[in-house]
Short mmCIF file of C-alpha atoms and ligand atoms in Angstrom, two decimals:
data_model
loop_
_atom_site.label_atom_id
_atom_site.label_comp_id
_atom_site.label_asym_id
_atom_site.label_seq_id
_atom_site.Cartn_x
_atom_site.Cartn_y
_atom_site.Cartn_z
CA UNK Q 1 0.00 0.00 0.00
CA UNK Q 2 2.72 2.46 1.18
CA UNK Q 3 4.76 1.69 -2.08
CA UNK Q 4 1.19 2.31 -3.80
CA UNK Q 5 1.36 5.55 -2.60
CA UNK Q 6 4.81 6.59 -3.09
CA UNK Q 7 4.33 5.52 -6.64
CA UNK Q 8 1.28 7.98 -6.95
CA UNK Q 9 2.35 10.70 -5.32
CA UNK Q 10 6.34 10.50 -7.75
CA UNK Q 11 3.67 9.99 -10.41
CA UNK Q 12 1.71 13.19 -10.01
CA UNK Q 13 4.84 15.12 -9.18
CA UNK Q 14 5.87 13.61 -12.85
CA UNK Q 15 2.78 14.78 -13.95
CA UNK Q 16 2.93 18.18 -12.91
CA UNK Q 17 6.01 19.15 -13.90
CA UNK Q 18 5.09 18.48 -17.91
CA UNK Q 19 3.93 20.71 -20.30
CA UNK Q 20 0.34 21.07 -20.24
CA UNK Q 21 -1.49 20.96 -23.86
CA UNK Q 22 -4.65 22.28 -24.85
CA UNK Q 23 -7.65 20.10 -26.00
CA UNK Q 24 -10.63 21.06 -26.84
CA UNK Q 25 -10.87 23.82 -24.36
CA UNK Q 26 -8.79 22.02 -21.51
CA UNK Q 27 -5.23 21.30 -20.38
CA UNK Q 28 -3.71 18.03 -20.10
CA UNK Q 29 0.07 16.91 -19.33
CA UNK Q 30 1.89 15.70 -22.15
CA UNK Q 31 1.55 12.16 -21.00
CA UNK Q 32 -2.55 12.42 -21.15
CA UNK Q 33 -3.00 14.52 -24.04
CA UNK Q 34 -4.33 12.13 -26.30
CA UNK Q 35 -6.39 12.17 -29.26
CA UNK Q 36 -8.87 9.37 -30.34
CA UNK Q 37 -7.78 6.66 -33.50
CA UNK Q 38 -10.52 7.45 -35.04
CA UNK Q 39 -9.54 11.43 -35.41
CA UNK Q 40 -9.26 12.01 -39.29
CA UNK Q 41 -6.35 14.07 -38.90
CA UNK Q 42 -4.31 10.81 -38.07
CA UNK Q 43 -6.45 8.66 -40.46
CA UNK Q 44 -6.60 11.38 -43.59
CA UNK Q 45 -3.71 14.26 -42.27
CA UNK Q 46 -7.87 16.10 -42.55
CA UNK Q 47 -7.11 19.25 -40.86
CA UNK Q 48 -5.25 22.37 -40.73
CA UNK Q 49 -2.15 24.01 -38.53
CA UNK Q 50 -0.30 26.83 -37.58
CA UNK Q 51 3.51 26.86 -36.31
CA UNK Q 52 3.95 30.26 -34.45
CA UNK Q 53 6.49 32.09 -31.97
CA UNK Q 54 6.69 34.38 -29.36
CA UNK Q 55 9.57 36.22 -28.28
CA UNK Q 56 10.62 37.39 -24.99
CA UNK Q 57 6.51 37.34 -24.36
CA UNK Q 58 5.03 38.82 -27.24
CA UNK Q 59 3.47 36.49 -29.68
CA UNK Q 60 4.78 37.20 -33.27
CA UNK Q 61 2.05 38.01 -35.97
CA UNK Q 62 -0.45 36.33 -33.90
CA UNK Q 63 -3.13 37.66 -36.34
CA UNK Q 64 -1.61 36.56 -39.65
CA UNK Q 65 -1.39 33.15 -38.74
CA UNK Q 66 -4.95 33.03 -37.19
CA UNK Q 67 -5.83 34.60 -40.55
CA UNK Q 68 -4.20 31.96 -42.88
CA UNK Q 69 -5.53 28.89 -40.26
CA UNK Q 70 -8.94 30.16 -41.31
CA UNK Q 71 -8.60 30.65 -44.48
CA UNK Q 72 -6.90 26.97 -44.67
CA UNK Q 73 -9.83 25.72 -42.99
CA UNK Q 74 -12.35 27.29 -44.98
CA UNK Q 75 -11.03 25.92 -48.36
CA UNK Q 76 -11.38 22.67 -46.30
CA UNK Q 77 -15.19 23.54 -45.18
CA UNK Q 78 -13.49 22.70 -41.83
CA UNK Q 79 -15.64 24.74 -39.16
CA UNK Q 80 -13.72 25.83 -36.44
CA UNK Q 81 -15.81 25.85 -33.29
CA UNK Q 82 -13.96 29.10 -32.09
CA UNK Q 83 -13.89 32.70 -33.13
CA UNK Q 84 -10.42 33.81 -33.97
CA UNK Q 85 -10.36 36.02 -30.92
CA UNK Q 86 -11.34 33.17 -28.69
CA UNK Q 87 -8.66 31.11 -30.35
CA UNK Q 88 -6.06 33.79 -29.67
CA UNK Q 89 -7.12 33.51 -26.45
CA UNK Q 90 -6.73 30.11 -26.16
CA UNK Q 91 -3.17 30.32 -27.92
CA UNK Q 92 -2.14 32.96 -24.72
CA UNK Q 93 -3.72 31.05 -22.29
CA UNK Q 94 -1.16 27.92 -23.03
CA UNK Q 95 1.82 30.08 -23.01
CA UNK Q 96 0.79 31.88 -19.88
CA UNK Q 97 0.15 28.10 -18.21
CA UNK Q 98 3.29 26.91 -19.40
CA UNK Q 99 5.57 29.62 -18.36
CA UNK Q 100 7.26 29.94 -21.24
CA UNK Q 101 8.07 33.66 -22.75
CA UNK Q 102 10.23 32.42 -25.87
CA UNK Q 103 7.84 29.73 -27.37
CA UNK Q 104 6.70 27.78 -30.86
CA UNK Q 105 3.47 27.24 -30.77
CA UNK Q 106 1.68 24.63 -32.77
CA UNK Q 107 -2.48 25.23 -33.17
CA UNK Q 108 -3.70 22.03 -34.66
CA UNK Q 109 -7.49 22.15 -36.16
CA UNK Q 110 -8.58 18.55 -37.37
CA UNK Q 111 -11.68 17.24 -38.74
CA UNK Q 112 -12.41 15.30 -35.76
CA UNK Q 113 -12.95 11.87 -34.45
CA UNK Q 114 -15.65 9.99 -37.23
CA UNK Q 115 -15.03 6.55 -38.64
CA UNK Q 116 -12.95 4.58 -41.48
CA UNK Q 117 -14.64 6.24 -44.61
CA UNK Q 118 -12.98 9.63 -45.98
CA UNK Q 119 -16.62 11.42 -45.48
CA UNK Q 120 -15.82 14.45 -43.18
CA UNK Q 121 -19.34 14.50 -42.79
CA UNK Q 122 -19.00 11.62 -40.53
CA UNK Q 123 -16.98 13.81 -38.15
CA UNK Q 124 -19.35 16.07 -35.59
CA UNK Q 125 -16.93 18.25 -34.09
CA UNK Q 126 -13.43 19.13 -34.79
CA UNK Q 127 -10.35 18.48 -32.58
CA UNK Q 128 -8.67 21.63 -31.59
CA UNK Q 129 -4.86 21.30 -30.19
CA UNK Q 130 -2.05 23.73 -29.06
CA UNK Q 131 0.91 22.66 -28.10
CA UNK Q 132 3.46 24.83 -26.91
CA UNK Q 133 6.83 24.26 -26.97
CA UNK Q 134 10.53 25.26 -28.00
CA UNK Q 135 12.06 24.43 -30.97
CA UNK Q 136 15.71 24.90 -32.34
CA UNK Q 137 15.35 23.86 -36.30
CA UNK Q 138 19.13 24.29 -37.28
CA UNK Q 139 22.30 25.11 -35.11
CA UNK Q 140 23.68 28.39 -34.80
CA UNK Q 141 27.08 27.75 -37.51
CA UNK Q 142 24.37 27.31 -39.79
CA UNK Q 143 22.86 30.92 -39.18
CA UNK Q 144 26.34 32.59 -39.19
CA UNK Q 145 28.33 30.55 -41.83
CA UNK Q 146 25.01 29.53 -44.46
CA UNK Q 147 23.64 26.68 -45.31
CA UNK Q 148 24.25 24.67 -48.43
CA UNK Q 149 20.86 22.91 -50.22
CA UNK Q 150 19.85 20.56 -53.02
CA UNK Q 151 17.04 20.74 -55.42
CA UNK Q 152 15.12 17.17 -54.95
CA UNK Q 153 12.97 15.29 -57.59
CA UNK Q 154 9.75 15.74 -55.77
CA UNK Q 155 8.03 18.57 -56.82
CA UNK Q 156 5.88 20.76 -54.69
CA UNK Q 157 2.29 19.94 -54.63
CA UNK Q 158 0.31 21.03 -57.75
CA UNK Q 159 -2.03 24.14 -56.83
CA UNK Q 160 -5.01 22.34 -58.49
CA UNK Q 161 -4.70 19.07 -56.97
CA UNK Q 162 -3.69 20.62 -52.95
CA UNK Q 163 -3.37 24.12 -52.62
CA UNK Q 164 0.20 24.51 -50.89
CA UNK Q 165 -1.28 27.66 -49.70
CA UNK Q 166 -3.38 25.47 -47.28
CA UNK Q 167 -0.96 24.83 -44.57
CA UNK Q 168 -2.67 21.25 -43.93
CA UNK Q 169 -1.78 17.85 -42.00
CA UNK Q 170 -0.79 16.67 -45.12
CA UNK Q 171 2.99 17.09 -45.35
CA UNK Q 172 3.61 13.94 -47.19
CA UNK Q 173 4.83 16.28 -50.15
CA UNK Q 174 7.16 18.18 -48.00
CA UNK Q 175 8.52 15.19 -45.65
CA UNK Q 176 9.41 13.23 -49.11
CA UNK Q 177 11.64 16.40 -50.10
CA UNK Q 178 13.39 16.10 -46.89
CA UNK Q 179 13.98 12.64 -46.89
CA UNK Q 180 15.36 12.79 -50.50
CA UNK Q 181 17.88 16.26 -49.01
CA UNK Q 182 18.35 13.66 -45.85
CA UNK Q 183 19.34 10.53 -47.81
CA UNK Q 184 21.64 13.13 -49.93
CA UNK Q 185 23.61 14.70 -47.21
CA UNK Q 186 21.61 17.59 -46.90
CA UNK Q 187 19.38 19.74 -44.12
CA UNK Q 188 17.18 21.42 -46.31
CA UNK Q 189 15.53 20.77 -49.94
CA UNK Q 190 14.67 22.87 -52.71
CA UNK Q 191 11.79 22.24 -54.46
CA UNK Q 192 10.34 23.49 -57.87
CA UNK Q 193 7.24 23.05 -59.32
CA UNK Q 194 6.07 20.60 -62.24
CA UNK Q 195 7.07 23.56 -64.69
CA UNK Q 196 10.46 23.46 -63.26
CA UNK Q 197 10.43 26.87 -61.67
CA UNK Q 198 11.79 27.18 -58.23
CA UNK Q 199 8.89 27.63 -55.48
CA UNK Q 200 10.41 27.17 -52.31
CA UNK Q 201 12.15 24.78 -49.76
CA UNK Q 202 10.22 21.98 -47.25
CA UNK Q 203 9.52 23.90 -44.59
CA UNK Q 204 10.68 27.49 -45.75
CA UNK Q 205 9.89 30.55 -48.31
CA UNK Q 206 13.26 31.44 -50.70
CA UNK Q 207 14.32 34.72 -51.46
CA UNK Q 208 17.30 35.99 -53.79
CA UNK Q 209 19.01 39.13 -54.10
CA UNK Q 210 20.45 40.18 -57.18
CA UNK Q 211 21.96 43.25 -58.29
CA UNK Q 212 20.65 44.81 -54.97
CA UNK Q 213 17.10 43.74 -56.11
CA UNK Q 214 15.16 41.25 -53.56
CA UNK Q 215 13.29 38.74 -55.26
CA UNK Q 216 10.84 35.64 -54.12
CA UNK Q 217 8.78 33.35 -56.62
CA UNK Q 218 5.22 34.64 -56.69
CA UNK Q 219 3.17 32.15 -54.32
CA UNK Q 220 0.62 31.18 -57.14
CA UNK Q 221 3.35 28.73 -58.88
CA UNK Q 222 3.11 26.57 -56.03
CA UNK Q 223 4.41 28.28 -51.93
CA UNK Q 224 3.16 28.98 -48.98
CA UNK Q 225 2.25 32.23 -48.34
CA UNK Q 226 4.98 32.40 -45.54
CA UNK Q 227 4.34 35.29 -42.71
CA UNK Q 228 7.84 35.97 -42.27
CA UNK Q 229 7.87 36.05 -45.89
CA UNK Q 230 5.56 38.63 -45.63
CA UNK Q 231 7.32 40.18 -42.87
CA UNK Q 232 10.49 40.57 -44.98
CA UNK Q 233 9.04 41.82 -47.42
CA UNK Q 234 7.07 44.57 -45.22
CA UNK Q 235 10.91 45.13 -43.84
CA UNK Q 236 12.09 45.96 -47.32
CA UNK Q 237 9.70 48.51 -47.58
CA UNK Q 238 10.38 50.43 -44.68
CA UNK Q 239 14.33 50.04 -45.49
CA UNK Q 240 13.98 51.05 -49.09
CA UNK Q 241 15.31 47.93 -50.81
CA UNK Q 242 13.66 47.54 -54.08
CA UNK Q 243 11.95 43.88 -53.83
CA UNK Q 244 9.80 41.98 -56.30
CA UNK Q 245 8.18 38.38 -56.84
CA UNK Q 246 9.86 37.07 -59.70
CA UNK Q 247 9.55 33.54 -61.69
CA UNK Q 248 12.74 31.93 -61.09
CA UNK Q 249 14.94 29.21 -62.30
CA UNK Q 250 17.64 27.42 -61.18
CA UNK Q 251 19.92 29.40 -63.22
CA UNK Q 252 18.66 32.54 -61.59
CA UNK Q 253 19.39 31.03 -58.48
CA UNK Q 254 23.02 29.56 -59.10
CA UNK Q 255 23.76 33.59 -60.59
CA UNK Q 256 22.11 35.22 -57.37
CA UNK Q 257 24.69 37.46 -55.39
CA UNK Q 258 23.00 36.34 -51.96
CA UNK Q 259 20.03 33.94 -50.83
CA UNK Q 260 18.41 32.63 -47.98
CA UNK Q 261 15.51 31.17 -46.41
CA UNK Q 262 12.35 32.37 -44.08
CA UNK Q 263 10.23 30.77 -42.47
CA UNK Q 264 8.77 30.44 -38.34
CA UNK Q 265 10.75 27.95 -37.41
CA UNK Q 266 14.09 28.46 -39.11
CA UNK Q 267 13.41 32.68 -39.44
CA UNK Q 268 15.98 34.13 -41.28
CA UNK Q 269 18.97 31.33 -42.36
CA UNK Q 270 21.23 32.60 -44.92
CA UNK Q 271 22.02 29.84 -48.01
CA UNK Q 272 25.87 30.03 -49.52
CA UNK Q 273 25.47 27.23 -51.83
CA UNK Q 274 22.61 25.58 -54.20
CA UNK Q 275 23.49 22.34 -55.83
CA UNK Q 276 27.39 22.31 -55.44
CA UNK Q 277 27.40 26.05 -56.84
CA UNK Q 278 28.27 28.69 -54.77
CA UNK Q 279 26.19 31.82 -54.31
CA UNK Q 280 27.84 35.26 -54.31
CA UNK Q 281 30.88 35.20 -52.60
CA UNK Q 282 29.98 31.56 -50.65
CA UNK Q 283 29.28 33.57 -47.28
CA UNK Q 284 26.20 35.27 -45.84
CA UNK Q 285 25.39 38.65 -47.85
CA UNK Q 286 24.83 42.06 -47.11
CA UNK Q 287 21.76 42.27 -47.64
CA UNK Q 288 21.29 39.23 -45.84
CA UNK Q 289 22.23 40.17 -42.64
CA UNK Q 290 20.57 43.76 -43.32
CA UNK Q 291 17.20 41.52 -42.99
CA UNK Q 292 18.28 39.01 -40.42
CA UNK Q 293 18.79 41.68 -37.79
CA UNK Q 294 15.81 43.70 -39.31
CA UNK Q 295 13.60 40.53 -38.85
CA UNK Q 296 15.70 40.10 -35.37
CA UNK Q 297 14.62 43.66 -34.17
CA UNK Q 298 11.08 43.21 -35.08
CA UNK Q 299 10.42 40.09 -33.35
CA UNK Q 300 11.47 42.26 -29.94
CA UNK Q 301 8.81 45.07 -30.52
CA UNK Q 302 5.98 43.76 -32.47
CA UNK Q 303 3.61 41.42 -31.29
CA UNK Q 304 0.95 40.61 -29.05
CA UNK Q 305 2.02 41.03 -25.38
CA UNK Q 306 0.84 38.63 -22.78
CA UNK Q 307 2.29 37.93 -19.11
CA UNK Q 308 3.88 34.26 -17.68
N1 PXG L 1 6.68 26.90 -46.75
C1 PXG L 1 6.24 25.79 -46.14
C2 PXG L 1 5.93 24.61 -46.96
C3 PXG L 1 6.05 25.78 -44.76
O1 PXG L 1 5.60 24.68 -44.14
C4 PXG L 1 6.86 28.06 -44.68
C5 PXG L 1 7.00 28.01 -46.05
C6 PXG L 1 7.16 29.32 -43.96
O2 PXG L 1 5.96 29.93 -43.54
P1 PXG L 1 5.86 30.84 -42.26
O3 PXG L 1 4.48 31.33 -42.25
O4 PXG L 1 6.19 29.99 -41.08
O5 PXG L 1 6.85 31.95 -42.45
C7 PXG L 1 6.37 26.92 -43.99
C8 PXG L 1 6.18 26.89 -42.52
C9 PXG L 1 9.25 22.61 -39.25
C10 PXG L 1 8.13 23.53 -39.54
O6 PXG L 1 9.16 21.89 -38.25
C11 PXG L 1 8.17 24.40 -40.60
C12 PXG L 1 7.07 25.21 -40.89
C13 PXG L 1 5.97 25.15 -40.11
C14 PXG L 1 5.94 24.30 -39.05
C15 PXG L 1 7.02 23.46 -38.76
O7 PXG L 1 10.23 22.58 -39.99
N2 PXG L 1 7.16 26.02 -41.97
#
């Protein structure tokens, strides 16, 4: 009995000191927060997510990514049970529990628990999940020195057969990229669309600069519409540096004077080679690190405050 009890007690002191994830409007430790089998967003990848951070307790571009996890869901007919506010909410309320002021927060929206059968309509309410978390994508060398990527046979997802602009559970397109960039010595893939032109990496928006001119393919041939994207291309603005979406190739890419990647979880990460050919002068550019300490700065003043 005694042991019983001593086992309990270690067990709820266990307990308590996990992270605590939100379900469907309550918290559970990491150990209990379970979703059922029959949930078609293990059965289908039916459903929708968001990856977002917060820095030093401000959540980054909270709104944009409630914005796009709508959107995602509409396309989907996926009814989220919560207004966007109330999801904020929710999102604050699981940083706050968790004590953590530097976070990535993942908001998962799923069709629900139904049965075997694709038919969503079989599915009454859908799951809602946050998790938050930390996460370090790549180490620091990689941020100072650049990274070095391959272009993989997968292409990216065709728009007309799933929209890559729905950020959905299904990342089989993406994960296949990265195992092919894996199995080829590589951390990161570039992928290009089934017209050959470049759209953007597994898990990140691409941007070029050349001849002082910033430049990221247009989303419609095939990308995410990436918030930090967005963001630095909002940052260009305000520094003056002429930027444009622009259709590009390979070629374009191997010729660029400076590139790197953008995206939540990796931010800013500079890229010094492409395919065994070196970009610019093979180190992080100018321009580059103009954006990364832009994008740096920005993180530390905008953003939705909140207390731990
Ligand atoms: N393209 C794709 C395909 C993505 O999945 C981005 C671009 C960048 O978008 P944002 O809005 O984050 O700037 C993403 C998002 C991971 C991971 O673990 C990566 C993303 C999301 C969640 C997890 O590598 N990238």
């Amino acid at each position: 009995m005694k042991s019983d009890t001593l086992h309990k007690s270690k067990k709820e002191a266990e307990t308590l000191k996990q992270p605590l994830v939100f379900i469907d409007g309550k918290f559970y430790p990491k150990s209990e927060a379970k979703v059922s089998v029959f949930d078609h967003g293990l059965l289908y990848g039916d459903g929708v997510f968001e990856g977002i951070r917060s820095y030093n307790c401000l959540v980054f571009k909270l709104k944009e990514h409630l914005v796009r996890l709508y959107e995602s869901a509409h396309t989907l007919l996926l009814n989220i049970p919560l207004t966007k506010e109330a999801s904020a909410k929710a999102i604050i309320e699981t940083l706050r529990v968790n004590h953590l002021r530097d976070s990535y927060v993942r908001v998962i929206v799923t069709r629900g628990t139904g049965d075997l059968g694709l038919d969503p309509r079989k599915c009454k309410k859908p799951t809602i999940i946050i998790i938050a978390d930390k996460i370090v994508l790549y180490p620091e060398s990689l941020y100072k020195n650049g990274m070095d990527i391959i272009t993989v046979p997968t292409v990216r997802n065709l728009p007309e057969a799933v929209n890559p602009s729905i950020k959905s559970l299904n990342y089989l397109n993406n994960i296949l990229a990265k195992i092919e960039a894996v199995n080829s010595g590589y951390q990161e893939a570039l992928m290009l669309n089934a017209d050959g032109y470049v759209v953007e990496c597994t898990g990140d928006n691409i941007f070029i600069v050349k001849n002082g001119i910033l430049q990221t393919p247009p989303t419609y041939l095939g990308a995410l519409k990436g918030i930090t994207r967005q963001a630095i291309m909002d940052l260009a603005v305000r520094n003056d540096i002429p930027r444009q979406e622009q259709v590009l190739t390979r070629h374009d890419l191997f010729n660029a004077d400076e590139a790197f990647l953008t995206g939540t979880a990796a931010e800013v990460i500079p890229v010094v080679k492409i395919d065994g050919r070196v970009i610019g002068d093979g180190k992080p550019g100018k321009m580059t690190q103009k954006l990364m300490s832009a994008f740096r700065d920005s993180t530390k003043k905008d953003g939705v405050k909140y207390t731990v």
